[in-house]
Amino acid sequence: MSSDAADATDEEDPIAYFLDDITYHGKSDRTRAFYERVLRDFEVFLTEGSRPVPVAEASHRDCMAYVHGLRGEKSESTIATYASYLHRFFAYMIQIGTFESNPMALVVEEMDESINTDPTRREIGVAPMREFVSAVRHPLERAVVVTLLKTGIRVGELCNLDARDVHLETPGPRPDVPVRAGLDGRPDSMYVSASPSRGQVSNGEERTASNKRKRDTTIPIDGELARALRHWLAIRPDTRSAATPLFVSTSGEWGARLTPDMVHHLVETHARDRGWYRDGGGAEENVTPHYFRHFFTTHLRDRTGDRGVVKYLRGDVAQDVIDTYTHDWGDRVRDVYEANIYSLRI
């Protein structure tokens, strides 16, 4: 197809152009069909008003009205999926120079309630958290707590980490296990996969917890976390599993992969000592591993003002959305993270 013909196709039916392109990029027929259903539904919506609007001229208000119209008819998860597909469409058309703006960008931002601060939850500042961390002396327990605080990962994701998922520029003692291919050339990084699920085998071992990410995520490791991990790896016992878990028990289940229950217990023990946990206290009062995810989200978001980076680190952003960012997205994440991550002074 000539350049002029392609431009004409973009203007006459940008949806068809987009659908052809995602097919060329390897999307399945099923995925293409879903995109087409969503995009054509949106197109019809734009023609039903008193003033029909071409897709290329849709405004933020048009997109908001469309999403609002889905409420009551679709589940919240389905609405979020529709929104992400529209966002992907508009972002792609901007990348190829056909559209000038993405009216879905602000809509998706406004829809995202998954990282809003819970107003009923205990709020802990960085200074008290530093004091809490300073009291955690055992290398395993400190490495676990600092990993949760510095990365915002879920407790199941922490338990599923294998030695291959961490690449330290200055490794110190560590298992003789090659890092993941995805971490080659990315020192001081942690790879959190979206795939492990409870009861399924991953890296040769049946897992006891599930990762709940929308996509695989590479998270920067700052100097404090790297130091905590090196101290842990210096005393880490041999593991029972050929998967070589990163975190293993040093007590009754010596050498066995940590489970979420083990992590909850160690965090609860230290939180009780600090007066941050009581029986019957509930999520709004008690400090648990999940609280550290809340702490990470709140403080990093407030420091950066960049919800996109925080959502990426949390694993709340799907691959289709990440694909809309520039090729240097990974560098941007690291730059923003390193410039803003709080110090725990360890």
Short mmCIF file of C-alpha atoms in Angstrom, two decimals:
data_model
loop_
_atom_site.label_atom_id
_atom_site.label_comp_id
_atom_site.label_asym_id
_atom_site.label_seq_id
_atom_site.Cartn_x
_atom_site.Cartn_y
_atom_site.Cartn_z
CA MET A 1 0.00 0.00 0.00
CA SER A 2 1.38 3.43 -0.93
CA SER A 3 1.90 6.12 1.71
CA ASP A 4 -0.96 8.19 0.23
CA ALA A 5 -3.28 5.20 0.31
CA ALA A 6 -2.34 4.44 3.90
CA ASP A 7 -3.00 8.05 4.91
CA ALA A 8 -6.38 7.89 3.22
CA THR A 9 -7.21 4.70 5.10
CA ASP A 10 -6.18 6.35 8.39
CA GLU A 11 -8.59 9.21 7.77
CA GLU A 12 -11.48 7.18 6.37
CA ASP A 13 -11.45 4.35 8.93
CA PRO A 14 -8.76 4.65 11.60
CA ILE A 15 -10.29 1.73 13.49
CA ALA A 16 -9.76 -0.61 10.54
CA TYR A 17 -6.17 0.63 10.20
CA PHE A 18 -5.51 -0.03 13.89
CA LEU A 19 -7.05 -3.50 13.73
CA ASP A 20 -4.88 -4.40 10.75
CA ASP A 21 -1.78 -3.21 12.57
CA ILE A 22 -2.40 -5.18 15.77
CA THR A 23 -2.92 -8.24 13.59
CA TYR A 24 0.45 -7.64 11.92
CA HIS A 25 1.97 -7.32 15.40
CA GLY A 26 0.73 -10.81 16.29
CA LYS A 27 -2.48 -10.23 18.21
CA SER A 28 -4.79 -13.24 18.04
CA ASP A 29 -8.05 -13.29 16.09
CA ARG A 30 -9.88 -13.36 19.41
CA THR A 31 -8.07 -10.25 20.66
CA ARG A 32 -8.67 -8.45 17.37
CA ALA A 33 -12.37 -9.32 17.56
CA PHE A 34 -12.65 -7.90 21.07
CA TYR A 35 -10.86 -4.70 20.08
CA GLU A 36 -13.18 -4.37 17.10
CA ARG A 37 -16.28 -4.89 19.23
CA VAL A 38 -15.22 -2.21 21.72
CA LEU A 39 -14.03 0.32 19.15
CA ARG A 40 -17.06 -0.07 16.89
CA ASP A 41 -19.37 0.22 19.90
CA PHE A 42 -17.64 3.49 20.81
CA GLU A 43 -17.92 4.65 17.20
CA VAL A 44 -21.67 4.01 17.19
CA PHE A 45 -22.01 5.85 20.50
CA LEU A 46 -20.38 8.93 18.95
CA THR A 47 -22.95 8.99 16.13
CA GLU A 48 -26.01 8.74 18.37
CA GLY A 49 -25.88 12.23 19.82
CA SER A 50 -27.38 15.40 18.39
CA ARG A 51 -24.01 16.15 16.77
CA PRO A 52 -22.27 13.07 15.34
CA VAL A 53 -18.54 13.08 16.12
CA PRO A 54 -15.84 11.26 14.13
CA VAL A 55 -13.66 9.00 16.27
CA ALA A 56 -10.62 11.14 15.52
CA GLU A 57 -12.38 14.18 17.01
CA ALA A 58 -13.70 12.53 20.18
CA SER A 59 -13.18 14.66 23.27
CA HIS A 60 -12.50 13.84 26.88
CA ARG A 61 -16.18 14.53 27.63
CA ASP A 62 -17.26 12.14 24.86
CA CYS A 63 -15.09 9.41 26.35
CA MET A 64 -16.34 10.10 29.85
CA ALA A 65 -19.96 9.95 28.64
CA TYR A 66 -19.29 6.63 26.91
CA VAL A 67 -17.72 5.07 30.01
CA HIS A 68 -20.53 6.43 32.20
CA GLY A 69 -23.07 4.83 29.87
CA LEU A 70 -21.48 1.43 30.44
CA ARG A 71 -22.15 1.54 34.17
CA GLY A 72 -25.06 -0.60 35.18
CA GLU A 73 -24.67 -2.69 32.02
CA LYS A 74 -21.11 -3.98 32.46
CA SER A 75 -19.05 -5.05 35.45
CA GLU A 76 -16.35 -2.71 36.74
CA SER A 77 -13.63 -5.03 35.43
CA THR A 78 -15.25 -5.08 31.96
CA ILE A 79 -15.54 -1.28 31.96
CA ALA A 80 -11.86 -1.03 32.87
CA THR A 81 -11.01 -3.36 29.99
CA TYR A 82 -13.06 -1.30 27.53
CA ALA A 83 -11.31 1.84 28.74
CA SER A 84 -7.86 0.28 28.37
CA TYR A 85 -8.61 -0.81 24.80
CA LEU A 86 -9.78 2.67 23.84
CA HIS A 87 -6.72 4.15 25.53
CA ARG A 88 -4.48 1.80 23.57
CA PHE A 89 -6.21 2.71 20.30
CA PHE A 90 -5.87 6.47 20.76
CA ALA A 91 -2.27 6.22 22.01
CA TYR A 92 -1.29 4.14 18.99
CA MET A 93 -2.90 6.56 16.55
CA ILE A 94 -0.90 9.36 18.15
CA GLN A 95 2.31 7.36 17.77
CA ILE A 96 1.80 6.95 14.04
CA GLY A 97 0.93 10.63 13.67
CA THR A 98 -2.75 10.22 12.75
CA PHE A 99 -4.40 11.68 15.89
CA GLU A 100 -3.25 14.72 17.82
CA SER A 101 -4.42 13.78 21.32
CA ASN A 102 -5.58 10.91 23.49
CA PRO A 103 -8.89 11.86 25.14
CA MET A 104 -8.89 8.56 27.04
CA ALA A 105 -5.69 9.34 28.96
CA LEU A 106 -7.43 11.50 31.54
CA VAL A 107 -10.43 9.18 31.69
CA VAL A 108 -8.24 6.20 32.55
CA GLU A 109 -6.47 8.32 35.15
CA GLU A 110 -9.77 9.37 36.72
CA MET A 111 -11.09 5.81 36.66
CA ASP A 112 -8.10 4.39 38.46
CA GLU A 113 -9.15 3.97 42.07
CA SER A 114 -6.84 1.07 42.85
CA ILE A 115 -4.08 3.21 44.32
CA ASN A 116 -6.11 5.89 46.07
CA THR A 117 -5.24 6.45 49.70
CA ASP A 118 -7.62 4.74 52.09
CA PRO A 119 -8.72 7.57 54.41
CA THR A 120 -9.49 5.14 57.25
CA ARG A 121 -6.10 3.44 57.22
CA ARG A 122 -3.37 4.20 59.73
CA GLU A 123 -0.94 6.73 58.29
CA ILE A 124 2.75 6.28 59.12
CA GLY A 125 5.37 8.79 58.09
CA VAL A 126 8.80 7.95 56.75
CA ALA A 127 10.58 8.83 60.02
CA PRO A 128 8.55 6.38 62.18
CA MET A 129 8.96 3.73 59.50
CA ARG A 130 12.74 4.21 59.64
CA GLU A 131 12.61 3.54 63.38
CA PHE A 132 10.55 0.43 62.74
CA VAL A 133 13.04 -0.91 60.19
CA SER A 134 16.01 -0.16 62.44
CA ALA A 135 14.55 -2.52 65.06
CA VAL A 136 14.38 -5.42 62.56
CA ARG A 137 17.83 -6.94 63.01
CA HIS A 138 17.70 -10.45 61.54
CA PRO A 139 19.05 -10.34 57.96
CA LEU A 140 16.16 -12.38 56.55
CA GLU A 141 13.47 -10.38 58.30
CA ARG A 142 15.09 -7.08 57.40
CA ALA A 143 15.51 -8.08 53.76
CA VAL A 144 11.84 -9.10 53.60
CA VAL A 145 10.58 -5.90 55.21
CA VAL A 146 12.83 -3.62 53.15
CA THR A 147 11.88 -5.43 49.92
CA LEU A 148 8.18 -4.90 50.65
CA LEU A 149 8.70 -1.25 51.59
CA LYS A 150 10.99 -0.40 48.67
CA THR A 151 9.11 -2.20 45.89
CA GLY A 152 5.45 -2.28 46.87
CA ILE A 153 5.15 -5.91 45.76
CA ARG A 154 2.50 -8.19 47.22
CA VAL A 155 3.43 -10.78 49.82
CA GLY A 156 2.72 -13.62 47.38
CA GLU A 157 4.96 -11.99 44.79
CA LEU A 158 7.75 -11.71 47.36
CA CYS A 159 7.40 -15.39 48.27
CA ASN A 160 7.53 -16.38 44.59
CA LEU A 161 10.82 -14.58 43.94
CA ASP A 162 13.66 -16.88 42.92
CA ALA A 163 17.35 -16.04 43.02
CA ARG A 164 17.27 -15.58 39.25
CA ASP A 165 14.80 -12.71 39.68
CA VAL A 166 17.36 -10.38 41.29
CA HIS A 167 20.34 -8.83 39.52
CA LEU A 168 22.68 -6.92 41.82
CA GLU A 169 25.51 -4.93 40.27
CA THR A 170 27.65 -5.74 43.31
CA PRO A 171 26.27 -9.17 44.14
CA GLY A 172 28.40 -10.28 47.03
CA PRO A 173 27.73 -13.91 48.00
CA ARG A 174 24.76 -15.29 46.08
CA PRO A 175 23.56 -18.61 44.71
CA ASP A 176 25.29 -19.74 41.54
CA VAL A 177 22.17 -19.13 39.45
CA PRO A 178 22.11 -17.09 36.23
CA VAL A 179 19.77 -14.12 36.30
CA ARG A 180 16.74 -14.06 34.04
CA ALA A 181 17.32 -13.09 30.44
CA GLY A 182 15.04 -10.10 31.03
CA LEU A 183 17.54 -8.75 33.57
CA ASP A 184 20.60 -8.99 31.31
CA GLY A 185 22.12 -5.54 31.05
CA ARG A 186 19.89 -4.28 33.86
CA PRO A 187 21.90 -4.40 37.07
CA ASP A 188 20.28 -3.52 40.37
CA SER A 189 16.88 -4.68 39.19
CA MET A 190 14.21 -7.10 40.36
CA TYR A 191 11.96 -9.05 37.99
CA VAL A 192 8.43 -9.76 39.19
CA SER A 193 6.64 -12.14 36.87
CA ALA A 194 2.90 -12.05 36.27
CA SER A 195 2.66 -15.79 35.70
CA PRO A 196 3.15 -17.79 38.94
CA SER A 197 -0.14 -19.09 40.34
CA ARG A 198 -0.91 -21.07 43.44
CA GLY A 199 -0.89 -24.80 42.75
CA GLN A 200 0.91 -24.43 39.42
CA VAL A 201 4.53 -25.30 38.70
CA SER A 202 6.87 -22.42 37.93
CA ASN A 203 10.63 -22.81 37.48
CA GLY A 204 10.25 -26.46 38.46
CA GLU A 205 8.43 -25.88 41.74
CA GLU A 206 4.74 -25.93 42.67
CA ARG A 207 3.83 -22.55 44.11
CA THR A 208 1.89 -21.81 47.29
CA ALA A 209 0.99 -18.23 46.28
CA SER A 210 -0.17 -16.34 43.22
CA ASN A 211 1.20 -13.22 41.59
CA LYS A 212 -1.61 -10.88 40.60
CA ARG A 213 0.17 -8.56 38.20
CA LYS A 214 -1.26 -7.49 34.88
CA ARG A 215 2.21 -7.76 33.34
CA ASP A 216 5.80 -8.76 34.10
CA THR A 217 7.53 -5.86 35.85
CA THR A 218 11.15 -4.83 36.25
CA ILE A 219 11.60 -2.84 39.46
CA PRO A 220 14.75 -0.83 40.29
CA ILE A 221 16.76 -1.83 43.35
CA ASP A 222 18.26 1.13 45.21
CA GLY A 223 21.35 1.06 47.40
CA GLU A 224 19.50 0.36 50.63
CA LEU A 225 17.59 -2.62 49.27
CA ALA A 226 20.72 -3.95 47.57
CA ARG A 227 22.55 -3.79 50.90
CA ALA A 228 19.75 -5.61 52.74
CA LEU A 229 19.67 -8.33 50.09
CA ARG A 230 23.46 -8.81 50.17
CA HIS A 231 23.40 -9.17 53.96
CA TRP A 232 20.69 -11.79 53.66
CA LEU A 233 22.41 -13.70 50.86
CA ALA A 234 25.59 -13.85 52.95
CA ILE A 235 23.86 -16.11 55.48
CA ARG A 236 21.11 -17.65 53.34
CA PRO A 237 20.96 -21.46 53.85
CA ASP A 238 20.88 -23.92 51.00
CA THR A 239 17.37 -24.33 49.69
CA ARG A 240 15.21 -27.42 49.47
CA SER A 241 14.00 -26.47 45.99
CA ALA A 242 15.86 -26.61 42.69
CA ALA A 243 14.08 -23.35 41.83
CA THR A 244 16.43 -21.67 44.33
CA PRO A 245 13.97 -19.36 46.12
CA LEU A 246 15.29 -15.95 47.10
CA PHE A 247 13.74 -16.01 50.56
CA VAL A 248 13.76 -19.22 52.63
CA SER A 249 13.05 -20.10 56.22
CA THR A 250 15.80 -20.05 58.83
CA SER A 251 13.65 -21.65 61.55
CA GLY A 252 11.50 -24.79 61.69
CA GLU A 253 11.12 -25.09 57.92
CA TRP A 254 14.85 -24.60 57.39
CA GLY A 255 15.67 -23.95 53.74
CA ALA A 256 12.03 -24.05 52.56
CA ARG A 257 10.57 -21.22 50.51
CA LEU A 258 8.87 -18.60 52.64
CA THR A 259 5.08 -18.74 52.53
CA PRO A 260 2.70 -15.77 52.89
CA ASP A 261 1.77 -17.03 56.38
CA MET A 262 5.45 -16.95 57.42
CA VAL A 263 5.83 -13.39 56.14
CA HIS A 264 2.61 -12.27 57.84
CA HIS A 265 3.85 -13.75 61.11
CA LEU A 266 7.24 -12.01 61.03
CA VAL A 267 5.70 -8.64 60.12
CA GLU A 268 3.01 -9.04 62.77
CA THR A 269 5.62 -9.82 65.43
CA HIS A 270 7.55 -6.61 64.76
CA ALA A 271 4.37 -4.56 64.34
CA ARG A 272 3.14 -5.73 67.75
CA ASP A 273 6.43 -4.68 69.32
CA ARG A 274 5.89 -1.24 67.82
CA GLY A 275 2.24 -1.00 68.90
CA TRP A 276 1.06 -1.15 65.30
CA TYR A 277 -0.86 -4.41 65.58
CA ARG A 278 -3.54 -5.74 67.92
CA ASP A 279 -5.95 -8.64 67.70
CA GLY A 280 -9.21 -7.48 66.15
CA GLY A 281 -7.63 -4.25 64.99
CA GLY A 282 -8.60 -4.66 61.34
CA ALA A 283 -6.93 -3.44 58.16
CA GLU A 284 -7.39 0.22 59.04
CA GLU A 285 -5.27 -0.15 62.18
CA ASN A 286 -2.93 -3.13 61.86
CA VAL A 287 0.35 -3.00 59.97
CA THR A 288 0.67 -6.09 57.77
CA PRO A 289 2.66 -6.92 54.65
CA HIS A 290 -0.16 -5.38 52.59
CA TYR A 291 0.21 -2.16 54.58
CA PHE A 292 3.74 -1.81 53.22
CA ARG A 293 2.26 -1.79 49.69
CA HIS A 294 -0.04 1.02 50.80
CA PHE A 295 2.93 2.88 52.33
CA PHE A 296 4.99 2.52 49.14
CA THR A 297 2.11 3.70 46.96
CA THR A 298 1.21 6.70 49.07
CA HIS A 299 4.68 8.05 49.69
CA LEU A 300 6.14 7.44 46.24
CA ARG A 301 3.08 8.85 44.50
CA ASP A 302 3.15 11.96 46.69
CA ARG A 303 6.85 12.46 46.03
CA THR A 304 6.76 11.92 42.27
CA GLY A 305 3.31 13.15 41.32
CA ASP A 306 3.62 10.48 38.62
CA ARG A 307 0.80 7.97 38.97
CA GLY A 308 1.85 6.21 35.77
CA VAL A 309 5.23 5.18 37.18
CA VAL A 310 3.68 4.11 40.49
CA LYS A 311 1.00 2.05 38.73
CA TYR A 312 3.69 0.39 36.61
CA LEU A 313 5.77 -0.53 39.66
CA ARG A 314 2.69 -1.91 41.41
CA GLY A 315 1.90 -4.06 38.40
CA ASP A 316 -1.47 -2.36 37.83
CA VAL A 317 -0.76 -1.49 34.18
CA ALA A 318 -1.48 -4.02 31.45
CA GLN A 319 0.93 -4.78 28.62
CA ASP A 320 -1.32 -3.09 26.06
CA VAL A 321 -1.04 0.17 28.01
CA ILE A 322 2.72 -0.08 28.56
CA ASP A 323 3.13 -0.63 24.82
CA THR A 324 1.86 2.90 24.27
CA TYR A 325 4.79 4.45 26.10
CA THR A 326 8.06 5.35 24.46
CA HIS A 327 10.91 2.90 24.07
CA ASP A 328 12.79 4.54 26.96
CA TRP A 329 9.97 3.82 29.44
CA GLY A 330 12.22 1.56 31.51
CA ASP A 331 14.84 4.31 31.83
CA ARG A 332 12.16 6.79 32.83
CA VAL A 333 10.87 4.48 35.55
CA ARG A 334 14.37 4.06 36.98
CA ASP A 335 15.12 7.80 36.84
CA VAL A 336 11.86 8.71 38.58
CA TYR A 337 12.23 5.93 41.15
CA GLU A 338 15.84 6.70 42.07
CA ALA A 339 15.15 10.43 42.33
CA ASN A 340 12.18 9.98 44.65
CA ILE A 341 12.32 6.74 46.62
CA TYR A 342 12.41 7.46 50.35
CA SER A 343 15.42 6.55 52.44
CA LEU A 344 15.06 4.11 55.33
CA ARG A 345 18.62 4.85 56.49
CA ILE A 346 19.82 1.29 56.75
#
